[in-house]
JSON list of C-alpha atoms and ligand atoms in Angstrom, two decimals:
[
{"chain": "A", "resi": 310, "resn": "UNK", "atom": "CA", "xyz": [-33.55, 4.27, 111.23]},
{"chain": "A", "resi": 311, "resn": "UNK", "atom": "CA", "xyz": [-31.98, 6.20, 108.26]},
{"chain": "A", "resi": 312, "resn": "UNK", "atom": "CA", "xyz": [-29.49, 5.05, 105.71]},
{"chain": "A", "resi": 313, "resn": "UNK", "atom": "CA", "xyz": [-27.40, 7.68, 104.19]},
{"chain": "A", "resi": 314, "resn": "UNK", "atom": "CA", "xyz": [-25.43, 6.74, 101.02]},
{"chain": "A", "resi": 315, "resn": "UNK", "atom": "CA", "xyz": [-21.73, 7.65, 101.28]},
{"chain": "A", "resi": 316, "resn": "UNK", "atom": "CA", "xyz": [-22.12, 9.65, 98.13]},
{"chain": "A", "resi": 317, "resn": "UNK", "atom": "CA", "xyz": [-24.32, 12.20, 100.02]},
{"chain": "A", "resi": 318, "resn": "UNK", "atom": "CA", "xyz": [-21.88, 12.48, 102.74]},
{"chain": "A", "resi": 319, "resn": "UNK", "atom": "CA", "xyz": [-19.08, 13.14, 100.25]},
{"chain": "A", "resi": 320, "resn": "UNK", "atom": "CA", "xyz": [-21.21, 15.80, 98.70]},
{"chain": "A", "resi": 321, "resn": "UNK", "atom": "CA", "xyz": [-21.79, 17.34, 102.00]},
{"chain": "A", "resi": 322, "resn": "UNK", "atom": "CA", "xyz": [-18.12, 17.07, 103.01]},
{"chain": "A", "resi": 323, "resn": "UNK", "atom": "CA", "xyz": [-17.07, 18.75, 99.73]},
{"chain": "A", "resi": 324, "resn": "UNK", "atom": "CA", "xyz": [-19.42, 21.53, 100.17]},
{"chain": "A", "resi": 325, "resn": "UNK", "atom": "CA", "xyz": [-18.40, 22.10, 103.83]},
{"chain": "A", "resi": 326, "resn": "UNK", "atom": "CA", "xyz": [-14.71, 22.07, 102.98]},
{"chain": "A", "resi": 327, "resn": "UNK", "atom": "CA", "xyz": [-15.28, 24.57, 100.17]},
{"chain": "A", "resi": 328, "resn": "UNK", "atom": "CA", "xyz": [-17.00, 26.92, 102.74]},
{"chain": "A", "resi": 329, "resn": "UNK", "atom": "CA", "xyz": [-14.37, 26.24, 105.23]},
{"chain": "A", "resi": 330, "resn": "UNK", "atom": "CA", "xyz": [-11.74, 27.50, 102.93]},
{"chain": "A", "resi": 331, "resn": "UNK", "atom": "CA", "xyz": [-13.48, 30.83, 103.05]},
{"chain": "A", "resi": 332, "resn": "UNK", "atom": "CA", "xyz": [-13.51, 30.61, 106.89]},
{"chain": "A", "resi": 333, "resn": "UNK", "atom": "CA", "xyz": [-17.23, 29.88, 106.76]},
{"chain": "A", "resi": 334, "resn": "UNK", "atom": "CA", "xyz": [-19.69, 27.22, 108.19]},
{"chain": "A", "resi": 335, "resn": "UNK", "atom": "CA", "xyz": [-22.14, 25.74, 105.86]},
{"chain": "A", "resi": 336, "resn": "UNK", "atom": "CA", "xyz": [-25.64, 24.25, 106.23]},
{"chain": "A", "resi": 337, "resn": "UNK", "atom": "CA", "xyz": [-27.54, 21.81, 104.15]},
{"chain": "A", "resi": 338, "resn": "UNK", "atom": "CA", "xyz": [-30.62, 19.60, 104.42]},
{"chain": "A", "resi": 339, "resn": "UNK", "atom": "CA", "xyz": [-30.84, 15.77, 103.62]},
{"chain": "A", "resi": 340, "resn": "UNK", "atom": "CA", "xyz": [-34.01, 14.61, 101.86]},
{"chain": "A", "resi": 341, "resn": "UNK", "atom": "CA", "xyz": [-35.22, 11.12, 102.03]},
{"chain": "A", "resi": 342, "resn": "UNK", "atom": "CA", "xyz": [-37.84, 8.54, 101.47]},
{"chain": "A", "resi": 343, "resn": "UNK", "atom": "CA", "xyz": [-38.62, 5.37, 103.38]},
{"chain": "A", "resi": 344, "resn": "UNK", "atom": "CA", "xyz": [-35.65, 5.60, 105.63]},
{"chain": "A", "resi": 345, "resn": "UNK", "atom": "CA", "xyz": [-33.18, 6.18, 102.91]},
{"chain": "A", "resi": 346, "resn": "UNK", "atom": "CA", "xyz": [-31.48, 9.64, 102.25]},
{"chain": "A", "resi": 347, "resn": "UNK", "atom": "CA", "xyz": [-32.09, 10.56, 98.54]},
{"chain": "A", "resi": 348, "resn": "UNK", "atom": "CA", "xyz": [-30.39, 13.90, 98.13]},
{"chain": "A", "resi": 349, "resn": "UNK", "atom": "CA", "xyz": [-28.46, 16.79, 99.61]},
{"chain": "A", "resi": 350, "resn": "UNK", "atom": "CA", "xyz": [-30.12, 20.02, 99.33]},
{"chain": "A", "resi": 351, "resn": "UNK", "atom": "CA", "xyz": [-27.90, 23.04, 99.68]},
{"chain": "A", "resi": 352, "resn": "UNK", "atom": "CA", "xyz": [-29.77, 26.31, 99.96]},
{"chain": "A", "resi": 353, "resn": "UNK", "atom": "CA", "xyz": [-28.49, 29.69, 99.14]},
{"chain": "A", "resi": 354, "resn": "UNK", "atom": "CA", "xyz": [-26.90, 31.06, 102.29]},
{"chain": "A", "resi": 355, "resn": "UNK", "atom": "CA", "xyz": [-25.02, 33.91, 103.58]},
{"chain": "A", "resi": 356, "resn": "UNK", "atom": "CA", "xyz": [-21.98, 33.35, 105.88]},
{"chain": "A", "resi": 357, "resn": "UNK", "atom": "CA", "xyz": [-20.21, 35.72, 107.90]},
{"chain": "A", "resi": 358, "resn": "UNK", "atom": "CA", "xyz": [-16.75, 34.55, 108.96]},
{"chain": "A", "resi": 359, "resn": "UNK", "atom": "CA", "xyz": [-16.16, 37.64, 111.21]},
{"chain": "A", "resi": 360, "resn": "UNK", "atom": "CA", "xyz": [-16.40, 38.24, 113.98]},
{"chain": "A", "resi": 361, "resn": "UNK", "atom": "CA", "xyz": [-17.32, 34.65, 114.44]},
{"chain": "A", "resi": 362, "resn": "UNK", "atom": "CA", "xyz": [-18.53, 31.89, 112.11]},
{"chain": "A", "resi": 363, "resn": "UNK", "atom": "CA", "xyz": [-22.27, 32.08, 111.51]},
{"chain": "A", "resi": 364, "resn": "UNK", "atom": "CA", "xyz": [-24.55, 31.14, 108.51]},
{"chain": "A", "resi": 365, "resn": "UNK", "atom": "CA", "xyz": [-27.93, 32.17, 107.67]},
{"chain": "A", "resi": 366, "resn": "UNK", "atom": "CA", "xyz": [-30.16, 30.61, 104.79]},
{"chain": "A", "resi": 367, "resn": "UNK", "atom": "CA", "xyz": [-31.63, 33.56, 102.72]},
{"chain": "A", "resi": 368, "resn": "UNK", "atom": "CA", "xyz": [-35.16, 34.03, 101.99]},
{"chain": "A", "resi": 369, "resn": "UNK", "atom": "CA", "xyz": [-34.39, 32.51, 98.37]},
{"chain": "A", "resi": 370, "resn": "UNK", "atom": "CA", "xyz": [-32.64, 29.49, 100.04]},
{"chain": "A", "resi": 371, "resn": "UNK", "atom": "CA", "xyz": [-35.83, 28.88, 102.03]},
{"chain": "A", "resi": 372, "resn": "UNK", "atom": "CA", "xyz": [-37.77, 28.66, 99.00]},
{"chain": "A", "resi": 373, "resn": "UNK", "atom": "CA", "xyz": [-35.18, 26.55, 97.38]},
{"chain": "A", "resi": 374, "resn": "UNK", "atom": "CA", "xyz": [-35.53, 24.20, 100.24]},
{"chain": "A", "resi": 375, "resn": "UNK", "atom": "CA", "xyz": [-39.45, 23.99, 99.83]},
{"chain": "A", "resi": 376, "resn": "UNK", "atom": "CA", "xyz": [-39.27, 23.48, 96.10]},
{"chain": "A", "resi": 377, "resn": "UNK", "atom": "CA", "xyz": [-36.52, 20.83, 96.34]},
{"chain": "A", "resi": 378, "resn": "UNK", "atom": "CA", "xyz": [-38.72, 18.21, 97.84]},
{"chain": "A", "resi": 379, "resn": "UNK", "atom": "CA", "xyz": [-40.48, 15.64, 95.66]},
{"chain": "A", "resi": 380, "resn": "UNK", "atom": "CA", "xyz": [-43.99, 14.42, 96.43]},
{"chain": "A", "resi": 381, "resn": "UNK", "atom": "CA", "xyz": [-42.64, 11.36, 98.46]},
{"chain": "A", "resi": 382, "resn": "UNK", "atom": "CA", "xyz": [-39.65, 13.13, 100.07]},
{"chain": "A", "resi": 383, "resn": "UNK", "atom": "CA", "xyz": [-39.16, 14.94, 103.28]},
{"chain": "A", "resi": 384, "resn": "UNK", "atom": "CA", "xyz": [-36.24, 16.34, 105.15]},
{"chain": "A", "resi": 385, "resn": "UNK", "atom": "CA", "xyz": [-34.89, 13.57, 107.28]},
{"chain": "A", "resi": 386, "resn": "UNK", "atom": "CA", "xyz": [-31.72, 15.39, 108.70]},
{"chain": "A", "resi": 387, "resn": "UNK", "atom": "CA", "xyz": [-30.09, 18.86, 108.76]},
{"chain": "A", "resi": 388, "resn": "UNK", "atom": "CA", "xyz": [-26.39, 18.73, 108.39]},
{"chain": "A", "resi": 389, "resn": "UNK", "atom": "CA", "xyz": [-24.03, 21.73, 109.18]},
{"chain": "A", "resi": 390, "resn": "UNK", "atom": "CA", "xyz": [-20.44, 22.35, 109.77]},
{"chain": "A", "resi": 391, "resn": "UNK", "atom": "CA", "xyz": [-18.53, 23.77, 112.60]},
{"chain": "A", "resi": 392, "resn": "UNK", "atom": "CA", "xyz": [-15.27, 25.63, 112.57]},
{"chain": "A", "resi": 393, "resn": "UNK", "atom": "CA", "xyz": [-13.96, 23.26, 115.33]},
{"chain": "A", "resi": 394, "resn": "UNK", "atom": "CA", "xyz": [-15.75, 20.78, 117.74]},
{"chain": "A", "resi": 395, "resn": "UNK", "atom": "CA", "xyz": [-19.10, 19.31, 116.77]},
{"chain": "A", "resi": 396, "resn": "UNK", "atom": "CA", "xyz": [-21.90, 20.08, 119.19]},
{"chain": "A", "resi": 397, "resn": "UNK", "atom": "CA", "xyz": [-25.32, 21.60, 119.24]},
{"chain": "A", "resi": 398, "resn": "UNK", "atom": "CA", "xyz": [-24.90, 25.49, 120.03]},
{"chain": "A", "resi": 399, "resn": "UNK", "atom": "CA", "xyz": [-27.72, 27.44, 121.50]},
{"chain": "A", "resi": 400, "resn": "UNK", "atom": "CA", "xyz": [-28.55, 28.84, 118.17]},
{"chain": "A", "resi": 401, "resn": "UNK", "atom": "CA", "xyz": [-28.53, 25.48, 116.50]},
{"chain": "A", "resi": 402, "resn": "UNK", "atom": "CA", "xyz": [-31.14, 24.36, 119.23]},
{"chain": "A", "resi": 403, "resn": "UNK", "atom": "CA", "xyz": [-33.16, 27.27, 118.39]},
{"chain": "A", "resi": 404, "resn": "UNK", "atom": "CA", "xyz": [-32.98, 26.83, 114.64]},
{"chain": "A", "resi": 405, "resn": "UNK", "atom": "CA", "xyz": [-36.44, 25.61, 113.39]},
{"chain": "A", "resi": 406, "resn": "UNK", "atom": "CA", "xyz": [-35.14, 23.90, 110.27]},
{"chain": "A", "resi": 407, "resn": "UNK", "atom": "CA", "xyz": [-36.81, 20.51, 111.26]},
{"chain": "A", "resi": 408, "resn": "UNK", "atom": "CA", "xyz": [-38.41, 19.81, 114.55]},
{"chain": "A", "resi": 409, "resn": "UNK", "atom": "CA", "xyz": [-40.61, 16.73, 114.12]},
{"chain": "A", "resi": 410, "resn": "UNK", "atom": "CA", "xyz": [-40.05, 13.64, 116.40]},
{"chain": "A", "resi": 411, "resn": "UNK", "atom": "CA", "xyz": [-37.41, 11.51, 114.97]},
{"chain": "A", "resi": 412, "resn": "UNK", "atom": "CA", "xyz": [-35.72, 14.13, 112.81]},
{"chain": "A", "resi": 413, "resn": "UNK", "atom": "CA", "xyz": [-31.86, 14.16, 112.83]},
{"chain": "A", "resi": 414, "resn": "UNK", "atom": "CA", "xyz": [-29.33, 16.89, 113.16]},
{"chain": "A", "resi": 415, "resn": "UNK", "atom": "CA", "xyz": [-25.71, 16.15, 112.19]},
{"chain": "A", "resi": 416, "resn": "UNK", "atom": "CA", "xyz": [-22.92, 18.61, 113.05]},
{"chain": "A", "resi": 417, "resn": "UNK", "atom": "CA", "xyz": [-19.67, 18.14, 111.20]},
{"chain": "A", "resi": 418, "resn": "UNK", "atom": "CA", "xyz": [-16.42, 19.20, 112.91]},
{"chain": "A", "resi": 419, "resn": "UNK", "atom": "CA", "xyz": [-13.38, 21.13, 111.41]},
{"chain": "A", "resi": 420, "resn": "UNK", "atom": "CA", "xyz": [-15.23, 22.81, 108.53]},
{"chain": "A", "resi": 421, "resn": "UNK", "atom": "CA", "xyz": [-16.18, 19.56, 107.14]},
{"chain": "A", "resi": 422, "resn": "UNK", "atom": "CA", "xyz": [-12.98, 17.66, 107.35]},
{"chain": "A", "resi": 423, "resn": "UNK", "atom": "CA", "xyz": [-14.29, 15.61, 110.19]},
{"chain": "A", "resi": 424, "resn": "UNK", "atom": "CA", "xyz": [-16.45, 13.63, 107.48]},
{"chain": "A", "resi": 425, "resn": "UNK", "atom": "CA", "xyz": [-13.16, 12.26, 106.20]},
{"chain": "A", "resi": 426, "resn": "UNK", "atom": "CA", "xyz": [-13.01, 10.20, 109.38]},
{"chain": "A", "resi": 427, "resn": "UNK", "atom": "CA", "xyz": [-16.82, 9.00, 109.05]},
{"chain": "A", "resi": 428, "resn": "UNK", "atom": "CA", "xyz": [-20.15, 9.86, 110.42]},
{"chain": "A", "resi": 429, "resn": "UNK", "atom": "CA", "xyz": [-18.61, 8.72, 113.81]},
{"chain": "A", "resi": 430, "resn": "UNK", "atom": "CA", "xyz": [-16.70, 11.72, 113.99]},
{"chain": "A", "resi": 431, "resn": "UNK", "atom": "CA", "xyz": [-19.71, 13.87, 113.75]},
{"chain": "A", "resi": 432, "resn": "UNK", "atom": "CA", "xyz": [-22.21, 14.93, 116.47]},
{"chain": "A", "resi": 433, "resn": "UNK", "atom": "CA", "xyz": [-25.68, 13.24, 115.81]},
{"chain": "A", "resi": 434, "resn": "UNK", "atom": "CA", "xyz": [-28.78, 14.51, 117.59]},
{"chain": "A", "resi": 435, "resn": "UNK", "atom": "CA", "xyz": [-32.29, 13.18, 117.42]},
{"chain": "A", "resi": 436, "resn": "UNK", "atom": "CA", "xyz": [-35.50, 15.31, 118.12]},
{"chain": "A", "resi": 437, "resn": "UNK", "atom": "CA", "xyz": [-37.39, 13.73, 120.98]},
{"chain": "A", "resi": 438, "resn": "UNK", "atom": "CA", "xyz": [-39.75, 15.27, 123.36]},
{"chain": "A", "resi": 439, "resn": "UNK", "atom": "CA", "xyz": [-39.36, 18.63, 121.95]},
{"chain": "A", "resi": 440, "resn": "UNK", "atom": "CA", "xyz": [-35.64, 18.81, 122.19]},
{"chain": "A", "resi": 441, "resn": "UNK", "atom": "CA", "xyz": [-32.52, 17.68, 120.65]},
{"chain": "A", "resi": 442, "resn": "UNK", "atom": "CA", "xyz": [-30.71, 14.64, 122.23]},
{"chain": "A", "resi": 443, "resn": "UNK", "atom": "CA", "xyz": [-27.12, 13.85, 121.46]},
{"chain": "A", "resi": 444, "resn": "UNK", "atom": "CA", "xyz": [-26.65, 10.33, 120.45]},
{"chain": "A", "resi": 445, "resn": "UNK", "atom": "CA", "xyz": [-22.84, 9.22, 120.83]},
{"chain": "A", "resi": 446, "resn": "UNK", "atom": "CA", "xyz": [-21.34, 7.05, 118.31]},
{"chain": "A", "resi": 447, "resn": "UNK", "atom": "CA", "xyz": [-21.88, 3.43, 119.04]},
{"chain": "A", "resi": 448, "resn": "UNK", "atom": "CA", "xyz": [-24.69, 0.85, 119.05]},
{"chain": "A", "resi": 449, "resn": "UNK", "atom": "CA", "xyz": [-27.41, 3.47, 119.96]},
{"chain": "A", "resi": 450, "resn": "UNK", "atom": "CA", "xyz": [-26.50, 5.62, 117.06]},
{"chain": "A", "resi": 451, "resn": "UNK", "atom": "CA", "xyz": [-26.12, 2.83, 114.80]},
{"chain": "A", "resi": 452, "resn": "UNK", "atom": "CA", "xyz": [-29.92, 1.96, 115.27]},
{"chain": "A", "resi": 453, "resn": "UNK", "atom": "CA", "xyz": [-30.63, 5.49, 114.35]},
{"chain": "A", "resi": 454, "resn": "UNK", "atom": "CA", "xyz": [-28.45, 6.44, 111.25]},
{"chain": "A", "resi": 455, "resn": "UNK", "atom": "CA", "xyz": [-25.81, 4.42, 109.24]},
{"chain": "A", "resi": 456, "resn": "UNK", "atom": "CA", "xyz": [-23.58, 5.38, 106.25]},
{"chain": "A", "resi": 457, "resn": "UNK", "atom": "CA", "xyz": [-23.32, 2.97, 103.38]},
{"chain": "B", "resi": 1210, "resn": "ZN", "atom": "ZN1", "xyz": [-24.00, 24.65, 114.66]}
]
C-alpha cells in the first residue's frame, strides 16, 4: 500500500503539462520509504514529438536516478504521461525502469491534464508474476495506492 502526497502529484502534473505544451510525453520516478512517497525524481530526458511521442531517459538521466535515492529510499512507482489515453504500451511493458514485485506504474492521460481529475483518471499497474497488471480505479486500487 502506497500513499502519495498530493504535492508530489501536483509536481508531476506540472512537469507533464510543461512537456505537453511542447508536444512531448514526460517520465519520472517516485521514490518512497515505508509505504509513503517522498519525492518525485525527474531525470534528464530526450523527447521526440515527431513522428509520434516518445521519450527516452538519457545516460545522464539514468545516473541522476541512481544518485537521487537516499539510503532508506527506493523507487516505488514509475509515472509517465501519454498524449491521449492512459494505458501501458508495448514499449512501456518492455521498459525496465522498475520490475520488482509490487512496483507500481502510473500512466497519466492527456499530457498530464488527467491528473487535474485525480489519480482515478490515470492507469495504475502493479508488477505481479513478472508482468504488469492493470488495476482499475475502485476498491482494489485503493488497497494499492492512495493520494492524500
Ligand atoms: Zn507509455
